[in-house]
mmCIF file of C-alpha atoms in Angstrom:
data_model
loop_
_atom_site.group_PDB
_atom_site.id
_atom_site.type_symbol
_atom_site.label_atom_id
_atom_site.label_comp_id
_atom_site.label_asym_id
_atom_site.label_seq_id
_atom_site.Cartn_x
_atom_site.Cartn_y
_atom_site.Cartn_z
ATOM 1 C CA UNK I 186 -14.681 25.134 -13.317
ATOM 2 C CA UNK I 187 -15.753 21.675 -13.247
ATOM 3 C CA UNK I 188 -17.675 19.736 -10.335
ATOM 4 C CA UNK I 189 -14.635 17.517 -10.656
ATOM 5 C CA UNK I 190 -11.718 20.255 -10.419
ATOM 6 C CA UNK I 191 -14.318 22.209 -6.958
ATOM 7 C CA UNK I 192 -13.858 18.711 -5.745
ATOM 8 C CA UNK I 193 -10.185 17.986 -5.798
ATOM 9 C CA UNK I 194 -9.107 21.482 -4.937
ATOM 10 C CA UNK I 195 -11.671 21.453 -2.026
ATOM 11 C CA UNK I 196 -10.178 17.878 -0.906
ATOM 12 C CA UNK I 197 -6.272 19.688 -1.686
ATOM 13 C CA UNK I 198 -6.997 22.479 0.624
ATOM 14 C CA UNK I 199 -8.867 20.132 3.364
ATOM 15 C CA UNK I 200 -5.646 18.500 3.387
ATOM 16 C CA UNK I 201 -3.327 21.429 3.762
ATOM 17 C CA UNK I 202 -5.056 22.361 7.246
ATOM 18 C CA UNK I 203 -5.296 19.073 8.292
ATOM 19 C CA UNK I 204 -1.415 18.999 7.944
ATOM 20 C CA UNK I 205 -0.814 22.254 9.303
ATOM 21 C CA UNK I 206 -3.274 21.138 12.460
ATOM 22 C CA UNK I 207 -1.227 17.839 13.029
ATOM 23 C CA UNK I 208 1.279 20.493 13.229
ATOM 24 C CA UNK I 209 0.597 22.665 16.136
ATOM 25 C CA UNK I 210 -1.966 20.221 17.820
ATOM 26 C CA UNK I 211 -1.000 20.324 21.456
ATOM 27 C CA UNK I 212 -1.842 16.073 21.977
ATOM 28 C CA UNK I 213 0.455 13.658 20.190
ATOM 29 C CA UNK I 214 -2.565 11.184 19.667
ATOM 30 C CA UNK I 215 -4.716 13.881 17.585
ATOM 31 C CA UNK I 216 -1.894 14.528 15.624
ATOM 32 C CA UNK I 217 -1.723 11.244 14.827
ATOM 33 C CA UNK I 218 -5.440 10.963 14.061
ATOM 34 C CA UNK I 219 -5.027 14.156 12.025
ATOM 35 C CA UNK I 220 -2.376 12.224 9.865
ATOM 36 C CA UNK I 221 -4.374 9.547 9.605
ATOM 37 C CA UNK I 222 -7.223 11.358 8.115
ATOM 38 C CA UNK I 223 -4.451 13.603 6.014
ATOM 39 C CA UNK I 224 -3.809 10.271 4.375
ATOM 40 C CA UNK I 225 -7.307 9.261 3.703
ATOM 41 C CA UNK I 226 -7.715 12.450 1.945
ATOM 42 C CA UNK I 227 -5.103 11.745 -0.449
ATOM 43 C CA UNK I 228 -6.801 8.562 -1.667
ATOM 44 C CA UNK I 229 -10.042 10.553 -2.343
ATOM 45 C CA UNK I 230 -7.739 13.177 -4.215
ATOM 46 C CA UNK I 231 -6.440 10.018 -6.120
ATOM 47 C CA UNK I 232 -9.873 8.795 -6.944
ATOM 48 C CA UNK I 233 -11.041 12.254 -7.995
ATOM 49 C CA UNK I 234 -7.375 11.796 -10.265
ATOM 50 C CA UNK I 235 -8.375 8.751 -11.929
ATOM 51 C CA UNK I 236 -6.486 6.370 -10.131
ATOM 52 C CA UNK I 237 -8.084 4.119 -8.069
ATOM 53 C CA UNK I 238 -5.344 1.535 -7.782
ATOM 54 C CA UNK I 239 -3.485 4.256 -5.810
ATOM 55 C CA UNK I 240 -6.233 4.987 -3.795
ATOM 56 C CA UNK I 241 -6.660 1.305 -2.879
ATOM 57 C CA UNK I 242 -3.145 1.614 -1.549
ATOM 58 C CA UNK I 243 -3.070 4.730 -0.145
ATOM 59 C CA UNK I 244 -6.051 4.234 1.780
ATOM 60 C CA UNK I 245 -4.838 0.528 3.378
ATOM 61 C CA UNK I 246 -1.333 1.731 3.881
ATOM 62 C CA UNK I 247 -1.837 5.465 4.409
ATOM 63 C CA UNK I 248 -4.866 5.868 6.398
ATOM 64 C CA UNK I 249 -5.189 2.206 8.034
ATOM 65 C CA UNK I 250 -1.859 0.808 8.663
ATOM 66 C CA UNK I 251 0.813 4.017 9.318
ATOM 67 C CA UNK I 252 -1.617 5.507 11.886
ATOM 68 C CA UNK I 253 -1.954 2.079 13.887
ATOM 69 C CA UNK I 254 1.429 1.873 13.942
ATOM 70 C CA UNK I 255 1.949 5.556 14.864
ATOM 71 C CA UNK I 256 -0.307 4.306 17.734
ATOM 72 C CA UNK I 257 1.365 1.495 18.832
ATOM 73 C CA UNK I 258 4.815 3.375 18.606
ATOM 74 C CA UNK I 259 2.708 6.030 21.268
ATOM 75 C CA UNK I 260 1.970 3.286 23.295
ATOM 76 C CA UNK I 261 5.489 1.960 23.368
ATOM 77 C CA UNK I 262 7.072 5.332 23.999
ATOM 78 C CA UNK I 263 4.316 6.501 26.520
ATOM 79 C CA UNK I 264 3.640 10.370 27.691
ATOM 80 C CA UNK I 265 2.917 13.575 26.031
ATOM 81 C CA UNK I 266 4.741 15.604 23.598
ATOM 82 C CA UNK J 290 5.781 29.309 18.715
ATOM 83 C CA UNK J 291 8.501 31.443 17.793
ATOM 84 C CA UNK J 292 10.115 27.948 15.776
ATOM 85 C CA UNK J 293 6.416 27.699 14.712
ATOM 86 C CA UNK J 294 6.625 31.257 13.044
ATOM 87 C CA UNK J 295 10.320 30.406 11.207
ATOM 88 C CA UNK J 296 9.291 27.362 9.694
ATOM 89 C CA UNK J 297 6.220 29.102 8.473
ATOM 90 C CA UNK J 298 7.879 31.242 6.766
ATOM 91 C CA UNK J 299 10.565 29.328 5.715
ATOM 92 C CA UNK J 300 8.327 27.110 3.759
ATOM 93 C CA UNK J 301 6.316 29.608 2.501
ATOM 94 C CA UNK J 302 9.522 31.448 1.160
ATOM 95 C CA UNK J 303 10.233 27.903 -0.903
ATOM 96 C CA UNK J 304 7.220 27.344 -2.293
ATOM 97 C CA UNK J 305 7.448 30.771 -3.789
ATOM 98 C CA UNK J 306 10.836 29.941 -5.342
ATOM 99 C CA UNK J 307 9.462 26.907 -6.124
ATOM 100 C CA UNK J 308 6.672 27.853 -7.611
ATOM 101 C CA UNK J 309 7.926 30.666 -9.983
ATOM 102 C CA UNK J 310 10.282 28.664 -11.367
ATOM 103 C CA UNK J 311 7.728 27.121 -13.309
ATOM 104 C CA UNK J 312 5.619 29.509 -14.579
ATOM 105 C CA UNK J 313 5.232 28.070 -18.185
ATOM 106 C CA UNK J 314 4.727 24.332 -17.200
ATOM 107 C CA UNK J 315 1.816 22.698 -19.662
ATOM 108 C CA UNK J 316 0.693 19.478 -19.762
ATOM 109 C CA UNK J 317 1.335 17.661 -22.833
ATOM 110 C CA UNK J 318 -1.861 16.966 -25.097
ATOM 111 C CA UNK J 319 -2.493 13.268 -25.072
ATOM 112 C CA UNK J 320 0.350 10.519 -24.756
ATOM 113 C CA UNK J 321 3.666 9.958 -25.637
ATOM 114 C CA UNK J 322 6.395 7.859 -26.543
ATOM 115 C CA UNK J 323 6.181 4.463 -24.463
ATOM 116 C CA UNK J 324 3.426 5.569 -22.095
ATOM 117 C CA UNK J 325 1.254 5.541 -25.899
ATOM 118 C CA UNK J 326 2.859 2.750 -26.827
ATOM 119 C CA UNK J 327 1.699 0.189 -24.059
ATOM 120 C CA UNK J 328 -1.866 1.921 -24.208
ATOM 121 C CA UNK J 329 -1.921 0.969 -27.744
ATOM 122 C CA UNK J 330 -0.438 -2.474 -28.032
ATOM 123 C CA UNK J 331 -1.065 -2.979 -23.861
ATOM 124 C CA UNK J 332 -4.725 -5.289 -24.453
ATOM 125 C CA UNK J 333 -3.377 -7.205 -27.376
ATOM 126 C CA UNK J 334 0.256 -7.894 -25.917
ATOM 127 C CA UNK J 335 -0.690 -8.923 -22.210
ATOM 128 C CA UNK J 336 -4.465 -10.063 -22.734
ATOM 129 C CA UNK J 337 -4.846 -7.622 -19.457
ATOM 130 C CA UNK J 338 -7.899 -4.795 -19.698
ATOM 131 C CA UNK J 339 -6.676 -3.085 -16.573
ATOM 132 C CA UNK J 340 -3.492 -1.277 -18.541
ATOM 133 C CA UNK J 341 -1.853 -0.060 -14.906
ATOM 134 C CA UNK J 342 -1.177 -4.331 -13.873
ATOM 135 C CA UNK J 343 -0.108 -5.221 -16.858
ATOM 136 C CA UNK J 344 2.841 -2.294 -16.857
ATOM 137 C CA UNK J 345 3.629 -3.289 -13.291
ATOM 138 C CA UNK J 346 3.383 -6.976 -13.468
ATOM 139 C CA UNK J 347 4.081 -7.352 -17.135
ATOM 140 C CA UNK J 348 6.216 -4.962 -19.184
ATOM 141 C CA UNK J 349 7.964 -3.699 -15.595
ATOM 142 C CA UNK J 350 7.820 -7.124 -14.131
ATOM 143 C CA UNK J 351 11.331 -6.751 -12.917
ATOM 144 C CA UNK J 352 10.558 -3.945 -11.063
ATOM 145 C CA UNK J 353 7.946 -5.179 -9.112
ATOM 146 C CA UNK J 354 10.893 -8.065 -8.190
ATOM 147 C CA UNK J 355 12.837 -5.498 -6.935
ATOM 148 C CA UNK J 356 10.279 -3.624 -5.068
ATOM 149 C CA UNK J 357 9.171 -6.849 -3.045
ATOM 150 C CA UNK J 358 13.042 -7.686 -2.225
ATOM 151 C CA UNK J 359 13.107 -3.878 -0.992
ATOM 152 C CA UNK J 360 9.695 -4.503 1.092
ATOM 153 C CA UNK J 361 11.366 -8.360 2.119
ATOM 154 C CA UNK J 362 14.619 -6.788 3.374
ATOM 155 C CA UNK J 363 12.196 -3.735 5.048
ATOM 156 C CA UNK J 364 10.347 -5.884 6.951
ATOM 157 C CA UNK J 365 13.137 -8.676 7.734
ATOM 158 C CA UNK J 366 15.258 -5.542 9.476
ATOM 159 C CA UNK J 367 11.991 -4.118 11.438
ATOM 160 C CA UNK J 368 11.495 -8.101 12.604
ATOM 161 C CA UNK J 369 14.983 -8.194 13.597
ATOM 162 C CA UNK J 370 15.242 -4.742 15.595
ATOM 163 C CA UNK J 371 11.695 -5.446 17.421
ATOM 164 C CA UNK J 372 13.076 -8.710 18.760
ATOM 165 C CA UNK J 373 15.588 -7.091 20.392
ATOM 166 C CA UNK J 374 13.107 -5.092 22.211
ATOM 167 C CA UNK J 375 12.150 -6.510 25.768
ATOM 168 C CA UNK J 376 8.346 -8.429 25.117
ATOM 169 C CA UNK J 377 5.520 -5.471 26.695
ATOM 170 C CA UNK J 378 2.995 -7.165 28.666
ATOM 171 C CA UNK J 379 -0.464 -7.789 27.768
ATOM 172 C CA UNK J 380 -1.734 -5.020 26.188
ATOM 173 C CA UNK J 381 -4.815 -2.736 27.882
ATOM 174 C CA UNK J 382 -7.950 -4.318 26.360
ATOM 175 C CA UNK J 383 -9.752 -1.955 23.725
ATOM 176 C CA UNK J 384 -12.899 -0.797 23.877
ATOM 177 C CA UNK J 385 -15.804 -2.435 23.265
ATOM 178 C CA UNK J 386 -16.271 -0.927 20.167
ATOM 179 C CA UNK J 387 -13.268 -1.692 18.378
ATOM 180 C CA UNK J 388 -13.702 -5.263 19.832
ATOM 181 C CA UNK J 389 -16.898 -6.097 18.530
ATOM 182 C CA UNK J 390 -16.009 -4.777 15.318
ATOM 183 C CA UNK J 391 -12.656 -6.673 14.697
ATOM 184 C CA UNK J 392 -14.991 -9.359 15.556
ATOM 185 C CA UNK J 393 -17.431 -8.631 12.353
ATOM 186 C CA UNK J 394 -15.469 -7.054 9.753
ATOM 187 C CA UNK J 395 -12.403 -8.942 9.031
ATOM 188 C CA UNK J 396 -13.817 -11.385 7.091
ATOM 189 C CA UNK J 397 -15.508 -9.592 4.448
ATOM 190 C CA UNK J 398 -12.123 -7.502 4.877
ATOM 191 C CA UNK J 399 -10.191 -10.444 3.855
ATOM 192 C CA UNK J 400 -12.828 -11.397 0.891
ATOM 193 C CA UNK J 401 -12.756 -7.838 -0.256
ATOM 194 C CA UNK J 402 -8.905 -7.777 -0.194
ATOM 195 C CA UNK J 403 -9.069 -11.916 -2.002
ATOM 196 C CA UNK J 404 -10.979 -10.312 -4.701
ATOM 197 C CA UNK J 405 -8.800 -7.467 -5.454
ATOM 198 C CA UNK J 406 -6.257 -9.814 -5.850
ATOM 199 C CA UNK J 407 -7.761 -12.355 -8.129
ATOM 200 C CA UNK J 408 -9.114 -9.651 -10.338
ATOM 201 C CA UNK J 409 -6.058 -7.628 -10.504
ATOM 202 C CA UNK J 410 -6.049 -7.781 -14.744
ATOM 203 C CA UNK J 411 -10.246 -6.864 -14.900
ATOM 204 C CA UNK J 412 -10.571 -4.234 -12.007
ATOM 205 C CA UNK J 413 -8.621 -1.543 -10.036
ATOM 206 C CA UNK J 414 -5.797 -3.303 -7.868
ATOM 207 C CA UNK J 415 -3.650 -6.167 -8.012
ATOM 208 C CA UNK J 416 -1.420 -8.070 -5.978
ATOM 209 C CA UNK J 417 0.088 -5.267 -4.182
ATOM 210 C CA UNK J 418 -2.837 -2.988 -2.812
ATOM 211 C CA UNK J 419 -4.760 -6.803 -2.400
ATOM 212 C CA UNK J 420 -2.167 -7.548 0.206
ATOM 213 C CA UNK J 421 -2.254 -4.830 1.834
ATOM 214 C CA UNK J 422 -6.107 -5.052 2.627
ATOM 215 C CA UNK J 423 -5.759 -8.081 3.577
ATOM 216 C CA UNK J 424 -2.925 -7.706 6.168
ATOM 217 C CA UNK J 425 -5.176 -4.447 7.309
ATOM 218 C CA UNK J 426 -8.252 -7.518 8.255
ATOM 219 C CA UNK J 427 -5.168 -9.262 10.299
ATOM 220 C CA UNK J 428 -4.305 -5.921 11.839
ATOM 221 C CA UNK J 429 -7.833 -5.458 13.113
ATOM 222 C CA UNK J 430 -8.050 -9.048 14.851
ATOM 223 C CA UNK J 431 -5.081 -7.780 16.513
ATOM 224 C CA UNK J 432 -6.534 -4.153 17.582
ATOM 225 C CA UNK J 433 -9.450 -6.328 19.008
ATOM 226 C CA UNK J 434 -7.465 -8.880 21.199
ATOM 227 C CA UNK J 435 -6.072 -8.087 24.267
ATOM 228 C CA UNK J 436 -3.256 -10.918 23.942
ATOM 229 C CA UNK J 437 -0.033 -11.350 22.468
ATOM 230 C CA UNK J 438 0.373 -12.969 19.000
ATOM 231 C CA UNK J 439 2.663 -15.641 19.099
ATOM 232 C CA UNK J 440 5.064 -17.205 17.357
ATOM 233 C CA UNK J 441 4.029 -18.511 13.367
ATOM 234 C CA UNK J 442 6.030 -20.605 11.319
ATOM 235 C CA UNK J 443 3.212 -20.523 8.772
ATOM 236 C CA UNK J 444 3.642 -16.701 8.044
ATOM 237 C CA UNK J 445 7.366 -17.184 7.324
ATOM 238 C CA UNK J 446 7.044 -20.180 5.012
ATOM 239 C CA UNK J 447 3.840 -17.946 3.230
ATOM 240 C CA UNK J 448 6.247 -15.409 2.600
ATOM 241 C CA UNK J 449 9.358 -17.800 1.621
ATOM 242 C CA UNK J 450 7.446 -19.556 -0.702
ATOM 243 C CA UNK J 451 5.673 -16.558 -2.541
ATOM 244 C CA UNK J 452 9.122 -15.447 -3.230
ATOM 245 C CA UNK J 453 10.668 -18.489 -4.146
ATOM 246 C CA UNK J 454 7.489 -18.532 -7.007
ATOM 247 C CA UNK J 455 7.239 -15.343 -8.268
ATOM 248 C CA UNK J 456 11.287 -15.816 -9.663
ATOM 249 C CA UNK J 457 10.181 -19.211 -10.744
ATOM 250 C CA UNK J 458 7.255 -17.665 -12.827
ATOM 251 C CA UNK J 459 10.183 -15.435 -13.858
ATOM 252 C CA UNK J 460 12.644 -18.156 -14.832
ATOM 253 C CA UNK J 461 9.641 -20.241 -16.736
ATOM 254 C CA UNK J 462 9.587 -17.320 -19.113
ATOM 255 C CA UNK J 463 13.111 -17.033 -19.875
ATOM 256 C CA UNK J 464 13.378 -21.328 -20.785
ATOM 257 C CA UNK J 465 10.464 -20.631 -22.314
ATOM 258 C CA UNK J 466 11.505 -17.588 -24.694
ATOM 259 C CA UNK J 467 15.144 -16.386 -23.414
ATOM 260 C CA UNK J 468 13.477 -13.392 -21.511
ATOM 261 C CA UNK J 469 13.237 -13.393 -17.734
ATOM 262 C CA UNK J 470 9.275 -12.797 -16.965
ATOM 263 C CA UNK J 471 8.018 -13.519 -20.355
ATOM 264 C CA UNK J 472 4.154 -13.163 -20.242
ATOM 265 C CA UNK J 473 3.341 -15.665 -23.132
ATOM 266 C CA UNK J 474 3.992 -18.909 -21.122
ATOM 267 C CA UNK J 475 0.512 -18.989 -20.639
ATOM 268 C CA UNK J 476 -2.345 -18.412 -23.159
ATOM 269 C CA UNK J 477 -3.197 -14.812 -23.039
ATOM 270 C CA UNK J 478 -7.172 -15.679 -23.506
ATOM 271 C CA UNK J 479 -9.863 -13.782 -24.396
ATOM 272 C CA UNK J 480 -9.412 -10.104 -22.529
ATOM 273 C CA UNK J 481 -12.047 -9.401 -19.773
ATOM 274 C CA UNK J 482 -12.245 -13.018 -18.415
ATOM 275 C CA UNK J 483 -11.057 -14.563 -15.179
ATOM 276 C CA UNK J 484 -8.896 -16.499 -16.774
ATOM 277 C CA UNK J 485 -7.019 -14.479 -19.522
ATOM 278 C CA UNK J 486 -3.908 -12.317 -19.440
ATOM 279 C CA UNK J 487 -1.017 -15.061 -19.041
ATOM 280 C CA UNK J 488 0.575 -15.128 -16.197
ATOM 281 C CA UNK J 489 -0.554 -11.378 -14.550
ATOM 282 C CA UNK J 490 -3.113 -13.747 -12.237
ATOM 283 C CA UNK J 491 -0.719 -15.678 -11.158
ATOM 284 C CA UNK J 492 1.637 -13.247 -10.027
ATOM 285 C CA UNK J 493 -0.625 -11.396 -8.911
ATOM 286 C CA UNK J 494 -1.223 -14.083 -6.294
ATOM 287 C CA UNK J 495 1.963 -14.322 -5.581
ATOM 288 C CA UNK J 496 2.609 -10.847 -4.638
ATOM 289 C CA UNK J 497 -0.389 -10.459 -2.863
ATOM 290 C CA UNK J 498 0.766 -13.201 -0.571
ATOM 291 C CA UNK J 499 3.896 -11.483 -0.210
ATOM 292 C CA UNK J 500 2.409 -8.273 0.847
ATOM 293 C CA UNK J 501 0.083 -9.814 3.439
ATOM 294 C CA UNK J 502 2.611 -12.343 5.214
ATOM 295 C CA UNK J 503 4.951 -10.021 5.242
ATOM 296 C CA UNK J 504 3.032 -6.536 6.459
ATOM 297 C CA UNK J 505 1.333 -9.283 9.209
ATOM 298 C CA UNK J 506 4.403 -10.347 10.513
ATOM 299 C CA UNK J 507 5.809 -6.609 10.881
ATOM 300 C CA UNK J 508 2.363 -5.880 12.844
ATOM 301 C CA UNK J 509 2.908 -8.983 15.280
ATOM 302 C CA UNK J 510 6.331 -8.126 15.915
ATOM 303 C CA UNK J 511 5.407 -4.559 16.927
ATOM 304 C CA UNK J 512 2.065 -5.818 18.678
ATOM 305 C CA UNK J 513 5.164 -8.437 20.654
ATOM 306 C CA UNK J 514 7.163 -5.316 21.078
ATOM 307 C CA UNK J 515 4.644 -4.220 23.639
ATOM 308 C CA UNK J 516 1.828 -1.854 22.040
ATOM 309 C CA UNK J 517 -0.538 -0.843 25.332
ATOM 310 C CA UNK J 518 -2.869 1.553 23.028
#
């Protein structure tokens, strides 16, 4: 196996129990934190893919701009899950 | 935890069915069809050396049309939802962290984001992913502040005007040549310089300032909605 293929698998499983934490995470605002970095994983797994135009995306819309408006929509709504 | 447990298992159960239902896939050895074609004949048609802008600005032009009306009418329906929405007060101030920073960063931010946009037909990016860093620098000026954005007639016009350009560009092509989008109203250059690759720059630009107005204007409607995070 490649230092390339270690790499993205590693990054693929990361991912998987960063989703499945978001899941059961007791406080709404980790779970949005978790997403956030969920989504900043991706656009790794997309450079590691040969993509970087995706990542460039992913990583401003994904990781950067969802999660602050996850936030704000926390904010808005107020109080714990 | 019990709901926990069934949807556990549920997925599970699907991605086995899912996943032995294609027990033979392969991936094909080296391109095909039109994916080999614009790899082959991509540099000399468009004058572009980044192959992935000139199929989304050049060959699939049209597309990209599309997908900014879709993002237009997207953000046009969140503005007009979130001004129905009682104005929050002034949010709680951040910390001093985040303020300080949103007081360094966004400029390189925006530079950073300029520079994907410009060099959309040399490097990774293009107008789309361009915008969207830039609009994330805006975001952080508002994370910093403690106040309410107000109201901008410049962002709207921005946006208007981008639009009303990019199906100009469009229409220039098809006086030009009969074909909506043509990319040979411009001199396609020497490949690799600033100034090469038709019109891919320009709407490039175009699109980026699309993406930026419009993603800002979403943000300050949501920051007016009252955000107190």
């Amino acid at each position: 196996m490649t230092l390339l293929a270690a790499a993205s698998i590693a990054t693929g499983v990361m991912m998987l129990v960063a989703a499945v934490a978001a899941l059961v995470v007791k406080k709404l605002i980790s779970a949005i934190i978790i997403v956030g970095f969920v989504s900043l994983s991706a656009s790794i797994l997309f450079l590691l893919m040969d993509a970087p135009d995706v990542a460039i995306t992913e990583a401003s819309i994904g990781a950067a701009i969802s999660t602050v408006i996850f936030l704000w929509g926390k904010g808005k709504i107020g109080g714990e899950e | 935890m019990i709901r926990t447990i069934v949807g556990l298992i549920i997925v599970l159960a699907l991605s086995v069915v899912v996943i032995s239902s294609v027990p033979d896939y392969s991936l094909p050895s080296g391109l095909q069809g039109v994916g080999q074609d614009y790899t082959e004949r991509g540099v000399n048609d468009t004058g572009s050396v980044n192959l992935v802008t000139a199929v989304v600005v050049a060959y699939r032009g049209l597309d990209t049309l599309g997908e900014v009306v879709v993002l237009f009418s997207a953000s046009t329906a969140v503005v007009l939802v979130l001004t129905l929405v009682p104005m929050g007060a002034n949010p709680t101030p951040s910390s001093s962290i985040v303020a300080f920073t949103s007081g360094v960063l966004p400029g390189s931010i925006v530079l950073f984001g300029i520079y994907i946009i410009t060099h959309g037909h040399l490097s990774p990016g293009g107008g789309f992913p361009g915008g969207a860093v830039v609009a994330s620098a805006f975001l952080l000026v508002m994370l910093g502040s403690n106040k309410i954005p107000g109201k901008s007639k410049l962002l709207a016009s921005i946006e208007s005007l981008a639009g009303v350009t990019f199906g100009l560009l469009g229409f220039w092509g098809m006086m030009m040549f009969g074909q909506f989008l043509n990319n040979m109203v411009l001199p396609a250059g020497s490949p690799g310089k600033l100034f090469s690759a038709g019109i891919i720059p320009l709407i490039s630009l175009v699109i980026g300032a699309k993406v930026a107005s419009e993603l800002s204007g979403v943000f300050s409607s949501y920051r007016k909605a009252g955000g107190d995070e």
